[in-house]
């Protein structure tokens, strides 16, 4: 499912308040460059809160999408933050 990026925010409050350290990392830069070249391959895993969504898995992709001006992003809505449920959804993820 695709949603407007304006309806997303980070679940991780520390990262939400200050993402500059995250954006300075090499992994983030590789993710951003990959998204710039190929688009977002793997959807973000999110929790729904009313009309909005919190990013549970995919913080780097979310931040890169914001930086790149992407308006809509693919997500999978998961029913909980339970690790077994998250692992099930991540099983099909592709490595870039």
PDB file of C-alpha atoms in Angstrom, residues 38-74:
ATOM      1  CA  UNK A  38      16.428   2.569  -7.988  1.00  0.00           C
ATOM      2  CA  UNK A  39      13.582   3.875  -5.843  1.00  0.00           C
ATOM      3  CA  UNK A  40      12.422   2.209  -2.641  1.00  0.00           C
ATOM      4  CA  UNK A  41      12.609  -1.548  -3.133  1.00  0.00           C
ATOM      5  CA  UNK A  42      11.408  -2.715   0.281  1.00  0.00           C
ATOM      6  CA  UNK A  43       8.339  -1.149   1.896  1.00  0.00           C
ATOM      7  CA  UNK A  44       8.568   0.344   5.375  1.00  0.00           C
ATOM      8  CA  UNK A  45       6.971  -1.553   8.237  1.00  0.00           C
ATOM      9  CA  UNK A  46       4.610   0.775  10.084  1.00  0.00           C
ATOM     10  CA  UNK A  47       2.090   0.822  12.895  1.00  0.00           C
ATOM     11  CA  UNK A  48      -1.152   2.643  12.200  1.00  0.00           C
ATOM     12  CA  UNK A  49      -2.332   5.311  14.634  1.00  0.00           C
ATOM     13  CA  UNK A  50      -5.600   6.725  13.326  1.00  0.00           C
ATOM     14  CA  UNK A  51      -4.894   8.326   9.952  1.00  0.00           C
ATOM     15  CA  UNK A  52      -1.150   8.405  10.615  1.00  0.00           C
ATOM     16  CA  UNK A  53       1.609   5.810  10.696  1.00  0.00           C
ATOM     17  CA  UNK A  54       4.759   5.301  12.778  1.00  0.00           C
ATOM     18  CA  UNK A  55       7.838   3.792  11.124  1.00  0.00           C
ATOM     19  CA  UNK A  56       8.880   0.652  13.003  1.00  0.00           C
ATOM     20  CA  UNK A  57      11.365  -0.693  10.431  1.00  0.00           C
ATOM     21  CA  UNK A  58      12.868   1.489   7.708  1.00  0.00           C
ATOM     22  CA  UNK A  59      14.039   4.635   9.450  1.00  0.00           C
ATOM     23  CA  UNK A  60      16.884   5.188   6.973  1.00  0.00           C
ATOM     24  CA  UNK A  61      14.553   4.726   4.008  1.00  0.00           C
ATOM     25  CA  UNK A  62      12.056   7.144   5.546  1.00  0.00           C
ATOM     26  CA  UNK A  63      14.700   9.814   6.220  1.00  0.00           C
ATOM     27  CA  UNK A  64      16.192   9.357   2.741  1.00  0.00           C
ATOM     28  CA  UNK A  65      12.752   9.642   1.130  1.00  0.00           C
ATOM     29  CA  UNK A  66      12.188  12.917   2.984  1.00  0.00           C
ATOM     30  CA  UNK A  67      15.586  14.203   1.868  1.00  0.00           C
ATOM     31  CA  UNK A  68      14.928  13.185  -1.742  1.00  0.00           C
ATOM     32  CA  UNK A  69      11.472  14.785  -1.824  1.00  0.00           C
ATOM     33  CA  UNK A  70       9.549  11.544  -2.357  1.00  0.00           C
ATOM     34  CA  UNK A  71       5.833  12.221  -1.825  1.00  0.00           C
ATOM     35  CA  UNK A  72       4.408   8.681  -1.540  1.00  0.00           C
ATOM     36  CA  UNK A  73       6.024   5.632  -0.031  1.00  0.00           C
ATOM     37  CA  UNK A  74       5.181   1.921   0.073  1.00  0.00           C
TER      38      UNK A  74
END
